[in-house]
Amino acid sequence: MKLQLAIDTLNLSDAIRLIDDLYDYIDIIEIGTPLVLLEGTKATEVISNRFPEKEVLCDAKIMDAGSFESQIVFEAGADYVTILGLADDKTLEEYVDQARKYDKKVVVDMINVENIDKRVPKLEEIGVDVIAVHTGVDRQALGRTPLDDLKEIKKYASKTKIAVAGGINENTIDKYIKVRPDIVIVGSGITSAELPQNSAERMYKAIQKYR
Ligand code: 5RP
Ligand code: MG
């Protein structure tokens, strides 16, 4: 099990400072979608060069032009790039082909996907690497969490790694760990914590026994 830090609310220089502080407690650094919008591919380029021992994920949330758009982010140095589970199968297939050429990984963000029972087997047939259960920020504000979707997806996935995201913090992480995802993604639970280093350390230690 790995811990992924989603950096959503900082600019590039603050993001680098945060990674320096949390370095020992992160497996995967996520260049969050707002950081991509703010800084472009430069954020992926700078962070992957500066932290070569860490895996870097660019949360580009690709929806179309899978081959062309994924190439832009793989060229910038991302190890993983996200595509939406709602994207067309053709977009996903092109993207998987591109990822294989670069020897990089395809992460499917399942935000707002309703037909999990049918979509997960199709994604496995297409050959994606990670399926990420995700309750987005706006649905979190309505009181939703990704826990039930995580349990549901675990029923339908037979070979693909599973990630989970959506408002997870140090008080709730144990509930998610029990369902055994491969990657736990935490954004605001660390970046908005009073003491981000302490929160990251606690969460990192919580997943240690499942490495
Ligand atoms: C929102 C995202 C976030 O990165 C993801 O939800 C993790 O952040 P948080 O833990 O704050 O929910 O991709 O679309
Ligand atoms: Mg994200």
JSON list of C-alpha atoms and ligand atoms in Angstrom, two decimals:
[
{"chain": "A", "resi": 1, "resn": "MET", "atom": "CA", "xyz": [0.00, 0.00, 0.00]},
{"chain": "A", "resi": 2, "resn": "LYS", "atom": "CA", "xyz": [1.30, 3.44, -0.96]},
{"chain": "A", "resi": 3, "resn": "LEU", "atom": "CA", "xyz": [0.52, 6.97, 0.23]},
{"chain": "A", "resi": 4, "resn": "GLN", "atom": "CA", "xyz": [-0.07, 9.56, -2.48]},
{"chain": "A", "resi": 5, "resn": "LEU", "atom": "CA", "xyz": [0.01, 13.25, -1.55]},
{"chain": "A", "resi": 6, "resn": "ALA", "atom": "CA", "xyz": [-2.32, 15.35, -3.74]},
{"chain": "A", "resi": 7, "resn": "ILE", "atom": "CA", "xyz": [-1.05, 18.92, -4.01]},
{"chain": "A", "resi": 8, "resn": "ASP", "atom": "CA", "xyz": [-4.06, 20.91, -5.08]},
{"chain": "A", "resi": 9, "resn": "THR", "atom": "CA", "xyz": [-3.98, 24.32, -3.46]},
{"chain": "A", "resi": 10, "resn": "LEU", "atom": "CA", "xyz": [-0.39, 25.55, -3.69]},
{"chain": "A", "resi": 11, "resn": "ASN", "atom": "CA", "xyz": [1.78, 27.17, -6.33]},
{"chain": "A", "resi": 12, "resn": "LEU", "atom": "CA", "xyz": [4.93, 25.41, -7.53]},
{"chain": "A", "resi": 13, "resn": "SER", "atom": "CA", "xyz": [7.42, 26.93, -5.09]},
{"chain": "A", "resi": 14, "resn": "ASP", "atom": "CA", "xyz": [5.15, 26.27, -2.07]},
{"chain": "A", "resi": 15, "resn": "ALA", "atom": "CA", "xyz": [4.55, 22.74, -3.39]},
{"chain": "A", "resi": 16, "resn": "ILE", "atom": "CA", "xyz": [8.31, 22.09, -3.48]},
{"chain": "A", "resi": 17, "resn": "ARG", "atom": "CA", "xyz": [8.70, 23.36, 0.08]},
{"chain": "A", "resi": 18, "resn": "LEU", "atom": "CA", "xyz": [5.88, 21.06, 1.23]},
{"chain": "A", "resi": 19, "resn": "ILE", "atom": "CA", "xyz": [7.41, 18.02, -0.50]},
{"chain": "A", "resi": 20, "resn": "ASP", "atom": "CA", "xyz": [10.77, 18.79, 1.14]},
{"chain": "A", "resi": 21, "resn": "ASP", "atom": "CA", "xyz": [9.02, 18.82, 4.53]},
{"chain": "A", "resi": 22, "resn": "LEU", "atom": "CA", "xyz": [7.03, 15.62, 3.92]},
{"chain": "A", "resi": 23, "resn": "TYR", "atom": "CA", "xyz": [9.59, 13.77, 1.82]},
{"chain": "A", "resi": 24, "resn": "ASP", "atom": "CA", "xyz": [9.99, 10.76, 4.12]},
{"chain": "A", "resi": 25, "resn": "TYR", "atom": "CA", "xyz": [6.24, 10.12, 4.30]},
{"chain": "A", "resi": 26, "resn": "ILE", "atom": "CA", "xyz": [5.19, 10.20, 0.64]},
{"chain": "A", "resi": 27, "resn": "ASP", "atom": "CA", "xyz": [5.39, 7.44, -1.97]},
{"chain": "A", "resi": 28, "resn": "ILE", "atom": "CA", "xyz": [3.70, 9.23, -4.87]},
{"chain": "A", "resi": 29, "resn": "ILE", "atom": "CA", "xyz": [3.62, 12.99, -5.43]},
{"chain": "A", "resi": 30, "resn": "GLU", "atom": "CA", "xyz": [0.44, 14.11, -7.16]},
{"chain": "A", "resi": 31, "resn": "ILE", "atom": "CA", "xyz": [0.53, 17.31, -9.20]},
{"chain": "A", "resi": 32, "resn": "GLY", "atom": "CA", "xyz": [-3.12, 18.15, -8.47]},
{"chain": "A", "resi": 33, "resn": "THR", "atom": "CA", "xyz": [-5.46, 19.42, -11.19]},
{"chain": "A", "resi": 34, "resn": "PRO", "atom": "CA", "xyz": [-5.46, 23.03, -9.86]},
{"chain": "A", "resi": 35, "resn": "LEU", "atom": "CA", "xyz": [-1.65, 23.03, -9.81]},
{"chain": "A", "resi": 36, "resn": "VAL", "atom": "CA", "xyz": [-1.66, 21.82, -13.43]},
{"chain": "A", "resi": 37, "resn": "LEU", "atom": "CA", "xyz": [-4.01, 24.68, -14.33]},
{"chain": "A", "resi": 38, "resn": "LEU", "atom": "CA", "xyz": [-1.85, 27.17, -12.47]},
{"chain": "A", "resi": 39, "resn": "GLU", "atom": "CA", "xyz": [1.59, 26.11, -13.64]},
{"chain": "A", "resi": 40, "resn": "GLY", "atom": "CA", "xyz": [1.02, 23.86, -16.69]},
{"chain": "A", "resi": 41, "resn": "THR", "atom": "CA", "xyz": [3.35, 20.94, -17.43]},
{"chain": "A", "resi": 42, "resn": "LYS", "atom": "CA", "xyz": [6.18, 22.90, -15.80]},
{"chain": "A", "resi": 43, "resn": "ALA", "atom": "CA", "xyz": [5.00, 21.65, -12.41]},
{"chain": "A", "resi": 44, "resn": "THR", "atom": "CA", "xyz": [5.39, 18.00, -13.48]},
{"chain": "A", "resi": 45, "resn": "GLU", "atom": "CA", "xyz": [8.73, 18.72, -15.15]},
{"chain": "A", "resi": 46, "resn": "VAL", "atom": "CA", "xyz": [10.26, 20.59, -12.21]},
{"chain": "A", "resi": 47, "resn": "ILE", "atom": "CA", "xyz": [8.97, 18.22, -9.51]},
{"chain": "A", "resi": 48, "resn": "SER", "atom": "CA", "xyz": [9.95, 15.01, -11.34]},
{"chain": "A", "resi": 49, "resn": "ASN", "atom": "CA", "xyz": [13.46, 16.38, -11.92]},
{"chain": "A", "resi": 50, "resn": "ARG", "atom": "CA", "xyz": [13.84, 17.61, -8.39]},
{"chain": "A", "resi": 51, "resn": "PHE", "atom": "CA", "xyz": [12.54, 14.41, -6.72]},
{"chain": "A", "resi": 52, "resn": "PRO", "atom": "CA", "xyz": [13.75, 11.61, -9.03]},
{"chain": "A", "resi": 53, "resn": "GLU", "atom": "CA", "xyz": [13.43, 8.90, -6.35]},
{"chain": "A", "resi": 54, "resn": "LYS", "atom": "CA", "xyz": [9.70, 9.56, -5.95]},
{"chain": "A", "resi": 55, "resn": "GLU", "atom": "CA", "xyz": [6.93, 8.55, -8.30]},
{"chain": "A", "resi": 56, "resn": "VAL", "atom": "CA", "xyz": [5.07, 11.52, -9.80]},
{"chain": "A", "resi": 57, "resn": "LEU", "atom": "CA", "xyz": [1.43, 11.53, -10.87]},
{"chain": "A", "resi": 58, "resn": "CYS", "atom": "CA", "xyz": [-0.07, 14.30, -12.97]},
{"chain": "A", "resi": 59, "resn": "ASP", "atom": "CA", "xyz": [-3.81, 14.61, -12.29]},
{"chain": "A", "resi": 60, "resn": "ALA", "atom": "CA", "xyz": [-4.57, 15.85, -15.80]},
{"chain": "A", "resi": 61, "resn": "LYS", "atom": "CA", "xyz": [-8.06, 14.20, -15.81]},
{"chain": "A", "resi": 62, "resn": "ILE", "atom": "CA", "xyz": [-7.89, 13.58, -19.55]},
{"chain": "A", "resi": 63, "resn": "MET", "atom": "CA", "xyz": [-11.30, 13.19, -21.23]},
{"chain": "A", "resi": 64, "resn": "ASP", "atom": "CA", "xyz": [-10.49, 13.20, -24.95]},
{"chain": "A", "resi": 65, "resn": "ALA", "atom": "CA", "xyz": [-7.55, 12.97, -27.38]},
{"chain": "A", "resi": 66, "resn": "GLY", "atom": "CA", "xyz": [-5.99, 10.27, -25.17]},
{"chain": "A", "resi": 67, "resn": "SER", "atom": "CA", "xyz": [-2.88, 9.71, -27.25]},
{"chain": "A", "resi": 68, "resn": "PHE", "atom": "CA", "xyz": [-1.96, 13.37, -27.82]},
{"chain": "A", "resi": 69, "resn": "GLU", "atom": "CA", "xyz": [-2.75, 14.71, -24.35]},
{"chain": "A", "resi": 70, "resn": "SER", "atom": "CA", "xyz": [-1.10, 11.86, -22.44]},
{"chain": "A", "resi": 71, "resn": "GLN", "atom": "CA", "xyz": [2.04, 12.27, -24.56]},
{"chain": "A", "resi": 72, "resn": "ILE", "atom": "CA", "xyz": [2.35, 15.89, -23.39]},
{"chain": "A", "resi": 73, "resn": "VAL", "atom": "CA", "xyz": [2.37, 14.84, -19.74]},
{"chain": "A", "resi": 74, "resn": "PHE", "atom": "CA", "xyz": [4.55, 11.73, -20.15]},
{"chain": "A", "resi": 75, "resn": "GLU", "atom": "CA", "xyz": [7.11, 13.91, -21.97]},
{"chain": "A", "resi": 76, "resn": "ALA", "atom": "CA", "xyz": [7.06, 16.24, -18.95]},
{"chain": "A", "resi": 77, "resn": "GLY", "atom": "CA", "xyz": [8.19, 13.33, -16.78]},
{"chain": "A", "resi": 78, "resn": "ALA", "atom": "CA", "xyz": [5.05, 11.96, -15.11]},
{"chain": "A", "resi": 79, "resn": "ASP", "atom": "CA", "xyz": [5.09, 8.31, -14.10]},
{"chain": "A", "resi": 80, "resn": "TYR", "atom": "CA", "xyz": [1.30, 8.20, -13.93]},
{"chain": "A", "resi": 81, "resn": "VAL", "atom": "CA", "xyz": [-1.29, 10.39, -15.66]},
{"chain": "A", "resi": 82, "resn": "THR", "atom": "CA", "xyz": [-5.03, 10.34, -14.90]},
{"chain": "A", "resi": 83, "resn": "ILE", "atom": "CA", "xyz": [-7.80, 9.85, -17.44]},
{"chain": "A", "resi": 84, "resn": "LEU", "atom": "CA", "xyz": [-11.50, 9.89, -16.58]},
{"chain": "A", "resi": 85, "resn": "GLY", "atom": "CA", "xyz": [-13.45, 6.63, -16.40]},
{"chain": "A", "resi": 86, "resn": "LEU", "atom": "CA", "xyz": [-16.22, 8.52, -18.22]},
{"chain": "A", "resi": 87, "resn": "ALA", "atom": "CA", "xyz": [-13.99, 8.94, -21.30]},
{"chain": "A", "resi": 88, "resn": "ASP", "atom": "CA", "xyz": [-14.73, 6.99, -24.47]},
{"chain": "A", "resi": 89, "resn": "ASP", "atom": "CA", "xyz": [-13.21, 3.50, -24.74]},
{"chain": "A", "resi": 90, "resn": "LYS", "atom": "CA", "xyz": [-11.28, 4.67, -27.83]},
{"chain": "A", "resi": 91, "resn": "THR", "atom": "CA", "xyz": [-9.71, 7.51, -25.82]},
{"chain": "A", "resi": 92, "resn": "LEU", "atom": "CA", "xyz": [-8.73, 5.04, -23.09]},
{"chain": "A", "resi": 93, "resn": "GLU", "atom": "CA", "xyz": [-7.28, 2.56, -25.60]},
{"chain": "A", "resi": 94, "resn": "GLU", "atom": "CA", "xyz": [-5.16, 5.24, -27.30]},
{"chain": "A", "resi": 95, "resn": "TYR", "atom": "CA", "xyz": [-3.93, 6.39, -23.96]},
{"chain": "A", "resi": 96, "resn": "VAL", "atom": "CA", "xyz": [-2.98, 2.86, -22.83]},
{"chain": "A", "resi": 97, "resn": "ASP", "atom": "CA", "xyz": [-1.01, 2.43, -26.10]},
{"chain": "A", "resi": 98, "resn": "GLN", "atom": "CA", "xyz": [0.83, 5.68, -25.45]},
{"chain": "A", "resi": 99, "resn": "ALA", "atom": "CA", "xyz": [1.60, 4.71, -21.83]},
{"chain": "A", "resi": 100, "resn": "ARG", "atom": "CA", "xyz": [3.06, 1.38, -22.99]},
{"chain": "A", "resi": 101, "resn": "LYS", "atom": "CA", "xyz": [5.36, 3.24, -25.43]},
{"chain": "A", "resi": 102, "resn": "TYR", "atom": "CA", "xyz": [6.65, 5.44, -22.61]},
{"chain": "A", "resi": 103, "resn": "ASP", "atom": "CA", "xyz": [6.67, 2.55, -20.11]},
{"chain": "A", "resi": 104, "resn": "LYS", "atom": "CA", "xyz": [4.41, 4.61, -17.82]},
{"chain": "A", "resi": 105, "resn": "LYS", "atom": "CA", "xyz": [1.16, 3.94, -15.98]},
{"chain": "A", "resi": 106, "resn": "VAL", "atom": "CA", "xyz": [-2.49, 4.67, -16.71]},
{"chain": "A", "resi": 107, "resn": "VAL", "atom": "CA", "xyz": [-4.67, 5.75, -13.78]},
{"chain": "A", "resi": 108, "resn": "VAL", "atom": "CA", "xyz": [-8.42, 5.95, -14.33]},
{"chain": "A", "resi": 109, "resn": "ASP", "atom": "CA", "xyz": [-10.28, 8.45, -12.15]},
{"chain": "A", "resi": 110, "resn": "MET", "atom": "CA", "xyz": [-13.75, 7.02, -11.48]},
{"chain": "A", "resi": 111, "resn": "ILE", "atom": "CA", "xyz": [-15.27, 10.35, -10.44]},
{"chain": "A", "resi": 112, "resn": "ASN", "atom": "CA", "xyz": [-19.03, 10.33, -11.19]},
{"chain": "A", "resi": 113, "resn": "VAL", "atom": "CA", "xyz": [-18.96, 6.87, -12.83]},
{"chain": "A", "resi": 114, "resn": "GLU", "atom": "CA", "xyz": [-22.28, 5.20, -11.92]},
{"chain": "A", "resi": 115, "resn": "ASN", "atom": "CA", "xyz": [-22.13, 1.77, -13.62]},
{"chain": "A", "resi": 116, "resn": "ILE", "atom": "CA", "xyz": [-19.16, 0.40, -11.70]},
{"chain": "A", "resi": 117, "resn": "ASP", "atom": "CA", "xyz": [-20.21, -3.23, -12.29]},
{"chain": "A", "resi": 118, "resn": "LYS", "atom": "CA", "xyz": [-19.88, -2.83, -16.08]},
{"chain": "A", "resi": 119, "resn": "ARG", "atom": "CA", "xyz": [-17.15, -0.17, -16.27]},
{"chain": "A", "resi": 120, "resn": "VAL", "atom": "CA", "xyz": [-14.54, -1.93, -14.12]},
{"chain": "A", "resi": 121, "resn": "PRO", "atom": "CA", "xyz": [-14.46, -5.16, -16.22]},
{"chain": "A", "resi": 122, "resn": "LYS", "atom": "CA", "xyz": [-14.25, -3.02, -19.39]},
{"chain": "A", "resi": 123, "resn": "LEU", "atom": "CA", "xyz": [-11.34, -1.00, -17.97]},
{"chain": "A", "resi": 124, "resn": "GLU", "atom": "CA", "xyz": [-9.56, -4.25, -17.07]},
{"chain": "A", "resi": 125, "resn": "GLU", "atom": "CA", "xyz": [-10.09, -5.51, -20.62]},
{"chain": "A", "resi": 126, "resn": "ILE", "atom": "CA", "xyz": [-8.59, -2.26, -21.99]},
{"chain": "A", "resi": 127, "resn": "GLY", "atom": "CA", "xyz": [-5.61, -2.86, -19.73]},
{"chain": "A", "resi": 128, "resn": "VAL", "atom": "CA", "xyz": [-5.38, 0.16, -17.44]},
{"chain": "A", "resi": 129, "resn": "ASP", "atom": "CA", "xyz": [-2.94, -0.01, -14.51]},
{"chain": "A", "resi": 130, "resn": "VAL", "atom": "CA", "xyz": [-4.81, 1.68, -11.66]},
{"chain": "A", "resi": 131, "resn": "ILE", "atom": "CA", "xyz": [-8.51, 2.34, -11.04]},
{"chain": "A", "resi": 132, "resn": "ALA", "atom": "CA", "xyz": [-8.99, 5.27, -8.65]},
{"chain": "A", "resi": 133, "resn": "VAL", "atom": "CA", "xyz": [-12.22, 5.42, -6.67]},
{"chain": "A", "resi": 134, "resn": "HIS", "atom": "CA", "xyz": [-12.90, 9.13, -6.19]},
{"chain": "A", "resi": 135, "resn": "THR", "atom": "CA", "xyz": [-15.49, 11.29, -4.47]},
{"chain": "A", "resi": 136, "resn": "GLY", "atom": "CA", "xyz": [-14.78, 14.77, -5.80]},
{"chain": "A", "resi": 137, "resn": "VAL", "atom": "CA", "xyz": [-14.55, 17.87, -3.67]},
{"chain": "A", "resi": 138, "resn": "ASP", "atom": "CA", "xyz": [-18.05, 19.09, -4.64]},
{"chain": "A", "resi": 139, "resn": "ARG", "atom": "CA", "xyz": [-19.69, 15.78, -3.71]},
{"chain": "A", "resi": 140, "resn": "GLN", "atom": "CA", "xyz": [-17.66, 15.69, -0.48]},
{"chain": "A", "resi": 141, "resn": "ALA", "atom": "CA", "xyz": [-19.38, 18.99, 0.39]},
{"chain": "A", "resi": 142, "resn": "LEU", "atom": "CA", "xyz": [-22.70, 17.10, 0.15]},
{"chain": "A", "resi": 143, "resn": "GLY", "atom": "CA", "xyz": [-21.47, 14.63, 2.77]},
{"chain": "A", "resi": 144, "resn": "ARG", "atom": "CA", "xyz": [-20.41, 11.84, 0.39]},
{"chain": "A", "resi": 145, "resn": "THR", "atom": "CA", "xyz": [-17.32, 9.68, 0.99]},
{"chain": "A", "resi": 146, "resn": "PRO", "atom": "CA", "xyz": [-15.60, 7.12, -1.27]},
{"chain": "A", "resi": 147, "resn": "LEU", "atom": "CA", "xyz": [-15.82, 4.23, 1.23]},
{"chain": "A", "resi": 148, "resn": "ASP", "atom": "CA", "xyz": [-18.84, 2.40, -0.24]},
{"chain": "A", "resi": 149, "resn": "ASP", "atom": "CA", "xyz": [-17.56, 2.84, -3.80]},
{"chain": "A", "resi": 150, "resn": "LEU", "atom": "CA", "xyz": [-14.20, 1.41, -2.72]},
{"chain": "A", "resi": 151, "resn": "LYS", "atom": "CA", "xyz": [-15.90, -1.71, -1.34]},
{"chain": "A", "resi": 152, "resn": "GLU", "atom": "CA", "xyz": [-17.97, -1.99, -4.54]},
{"chain": "A", "resi": 153, "resn": "ILE", "atom": "CA", "xyz": [-14.99, -1.62, -6.88]},
{"chain": "A", "resi": 154, "resn": "LYS", "atom": "CA", "xyz": [-12.99, -4.22, -4.95]},
{"chain": "A", "resi": 155, "resn": "LYS", "atom": "CA", "xyz": [-15.79, -6.69, -5.83]},
{"chain": "A", "resi": 156, "resn": "TYR", "atom": "CA", "xyz": [-15.45, -6.16, -9.59]},
{"chain": "A", "resi": 157, "resn": "ALA", "atom": "CA", "xyz": [-11.68, -5.66, -10.04]},
{"chain": "A", "resi": 158, "resn": "SER", "atom": "CA", "xyz": [-9.74, -8.88, -10.43]},
{"chain": "A", "resi": 159, "resn": "LYS", "atom": "CA", "xyz": [-6.25, -7.76, -11.47]},
{"chain": "A", "resi": 160, "resn": "THR", "atom": "CA", "xyz": [-5.95, -3.97, -11.50]},
{"chain": "A", "resi": 161, "resn": "LYS", "atom": "CA", "xyz": [-4.49, -1.91, -8.67]},
{"chain": "A", "resi": 162, "resn": "ILE", "atom": "CA", "xyz": [-7.03, 0.18, -6.76]},
{"chain": "A", "resi": 163, "resn": "ALA", "atom": "CA", "xyz": [-6.56, 3.71, -5.41]},
{"chain": "A", "resi": 164, "resn": "VAL", "atom": "CA", "xyz": [-8.97, 5.72, -3.30]},
{"chain": "A", "resi": 165, "resn": "ALA", "atom": "CA", "xyz": [-9.43, 9.49, -2.86]},
{"chain": "A", "resi": 166, "resn": "GLY", "atom": "CA", "xyz": [-11.93, 11.91, -1.48]},
{"chain": "A", "resi": 167, "resn": "GLY", "atom": "CA", "xyz": [-11.50, 13.76, 1.78]},
{"chain": "A", "resi": 168, "resn": "ILE", "atom": "CA", "xyz": [-9.48, 11.07, 3.58]},
{"chain": "A", "resi": 169, "resn": "ASN", "atom": "CA", "xyz": [-7.69, 12.29, 6.70]},
{"chain": "A", "resi": 170, "resn": "GLU", "atom": "CA", "xyz": [-5.86, 10.88, 9.71]},
{"chain": "A", "resi": 171, "resn": "ASN", "atom": "CA", "xyz": [-9.16, 10.25, 11.56]},
{"chain": "A", "resi": 172, "resn": "THR", "atom": "CA", "xyz": [-10.76, 8.28, 8.73]},
{"chain": "A", "resi": 173, "resn": "ILE", "atom": "CA", "xyz": [-7.82, 6.54, 7.04]},
{"chain": "A", "resi": 174, "resn": "ASP", "atom": "CA", "xyz": [-8.19, 3.32, 9.10]},
{"chain": "A", "resi": 175, "resn": "LYS", "atom": "CA", "xyz": [-11.61, 2.61, 7.56]},
{"chain": "A", "resi": 176, "resn": "TYR", "atom": "CA", "xyz": [-10.06, 2.74, 4.09]},
{"chain": "A", "resi": 177, "resn": "ILE", "atom": "CA", "xyz": [-6.97, 0.74, 4.97]},
{"chain": "A", "resi": 178, "resn": "LYS", "atom": "CA", "xyz": [-9.20, -2.12, 6.17]},
{"chain": "A", "resi": 179, "resn": "VAL", "atom": "CA", "xyz": [-10.60, -2.49, 2.63]},
{"chain": "A", "resi": 180, "resn": "ARG", "atom": "CA", "xyz": [-6.99, -2.84, 1.35]},
{"chain": "A", "resi": 181, "resn": "PRO", "atom": "CA", "xyz": [-6.63, -0.40, -1.53]},
{"chain": "A", "resi": 182, "resn": "ASP", "atom": "CA", "xyz": [-3.17, -0.36, -3.17]},
{"chain": "A", "resi": 183, "resn": "ILE", "atom": "CA", "xyz": [-2.88, 3.44, -3.01]},
{"chain": "A", "resi": 184, "resn": "VAL", "atom": "CA", "xyz": [-4.42, 5.89, -0.52]},
{"chain": "A", "resi": 185, "resn": "ILE", "atom": "CA", "xyz": [-4.62, 9.43, -1.91]},
{"chain": "A", "resi": 186, "resn": "VAL", "atom": "CA", "xyz": [-4.73, 12.31, 0.56]},
{"chain": "A", "resi": 187, "resn": "GLY", "atom": "CA", "xyz": [-4.93, 16.01, -0.31]},
{"chain": "A", "resi": 188, "resn": "SER", "atom": "CA", "xyz": [-6.55, 18.42, 2.12]},
{"chain": "A", "resi": 189, "resn": "GLY", "atom": "CA", "xyz": [-6.22, 15.88, 4.96]},
{"chain": "A", "resi": 190, "resn": "ILE", "atom": "CA", "xyz": [-2.51, 16.76, 4.89]},
{"chain": "A", "resi": 191, "resn": "THR", "atom": "CA", "xyz": [-2.22, 20.13, 3.14]},
{"chain": "A", "resi": 192, "resn": "SER", "atom": "CA", "xyz": [-4.90, 21.77, 5.33]},
{"chain": "A", "resi": 193, "resn": "ALA", "atom": "CA", "xyz": [-3.92, 20.00, 8.55]},
{"chain": "A", "resi": 194, "resn": "GLU", "atom": "CA", "xyz": [-2.68, 22.14, 11.41]},
{"chain": "A", "resi": 195, "resn": "LEU", "atom": "CA", "xyz": [0.62, 20.23, 11.32]},
{"chain": "A", "resi": 196, "resn": "PRO", "atom": "CA", "xyz": [0.95, 18.65, 7.84]},
{"chain": "A", "resi": 197, "resn": "GLN", "atom": "CA", "xyz": [4.15, 16.80, 8.74]},
{"chain": "A", "resi": 198, "resn": "ASN", "atom": "CA", "xyz": [2.54, 15.11, 11.76]},
{"chain": "A", "resi": 199, "resn": "SER", "atom": "CA", "xyz": [-0.55, 14.13, 9.79]},
{"chain": "A", "resi": 200, "resn": "ALA", "atom": "CA", "xyz": [1.49, 12.74, 6.91]},
{"chain": "A", "resi": 201, "resn": "GLU", "atom": "CA", "xyz": [3.72, 10.79, 9.29]},
{"chain": "A", "resi": 202, "resn": "ARG", "atom": "CA", "xyz": [0.72, 9.26, 11.10]},
{"chain": "A", "resi": 203, "resn": "MET", "atom": "CA", "xyz": [-0.94, 8.24, 7.87]},
{"chain": "A", "resi": 204, "resn": "TYR", "atom": "CA", "xyz": [2.28, 6.88, 6.38]},
{"chain": "A", "resi": 205, "resn": "LYS", "atom": "CA", "xyz": [2.85, 4.79, 9.51]},
{"chain": "A", "resi": 206, "resn": "ALA", "atom": "CA", "xyz": [-0.76, 3.55, 9.43]},
{"chain": "A", "resi": 207, "resn": "ILE", "atom": "CA", "xyz": [-0.23, 1.95, 6.02]},
{"chain": "A", "resi": 208, "resn": "GLN", "atom": "CA", "xyz": [3.24, 0.54, 6.81]},
{"chain": "A", "resi": 209, "resn": "LYS", "atom": "CA", "xyz": [2.03, -2.90, 7.79]},
{"chain": "A", "resi": 210, "resn": "TYR", "atom": "CA", "xyz": [0.45, -3.39, 4.35]},
{"chain": "A", "resi": 211, "resn": "ARG", "atom": "CA", "xyz": [3.56, -2.64, 2.30]},
{"chain": "B", "resi": 1, "resn": "5RP", "atom": "C1", "xyz": [-10.16, 16.57, -6.68]},
{"chain": "B", "resi": 1, "resn": "5RP", "atom": "C2", "xyz": [-8.91, 15.81, -6.61]},
{"chain": "B", "resi": 1, "resn": "5RP", "atom": "C3", "xyz": [-8.14, 15.74, -5.30]},
{"chain": "B", "resi": 1, "resn": "5RP", "atom": "O1", "xyz": [-6.78, 15.72, -5.57]},
{"chain": "B", "resi": 1, "resn": "5RP", "atom": "C4", "xyz": [-8.52, 14.49, -4.52]},
{"chain": "B", "resi": 1, "resn": "5RP", "atom": "O2", "xyz": [-9.91, 14.56, -4.19]},
{"chain": "B", "resi": 1, "resn": "5RP", "atom": "C5", "xyz": [-7.69, 14.37, -3.22]},
{"chain": "B", "resi": 1, "resn": "5RP", "atom": "O3", "xyz": [-7.87, 15.50, -2.44]},
{"chain": "B", "resi": 1, "resn": "5RP", "atom": "P1", "xyz": [-8.75, 15.46, -1.07]},
{"chain": "B", "resi": 1, "resn": "5RP", "atom": "O4", "xyz": [-8.08, 14.45, -0.18]},
{"chain": "B", "resi": 1, "resn": "5RP", "atom": "O5", "xyz": [-8.66, 16.86, -0.54]},
{"chain": "B", "resi": 1, "resn": "5RP", "atom": "O6", "xyz": [-10.15, 15.05, -1.47]},
{"chain": "B", "resi": 1, "resn": "5RP", "atom": "O7", "xyz": [-8.45, 15.22, -7.57]},
{"chain": "B", "resi": 1, "resn": "5RP", "atom": "O8", "xyz": [-10.77, 16.42, -7.95]},
{"chain": "B", "resi": 2, "resn": "MG", "atom": "MG", "xyz": [-6.37, 15.03, -7.58]}
]
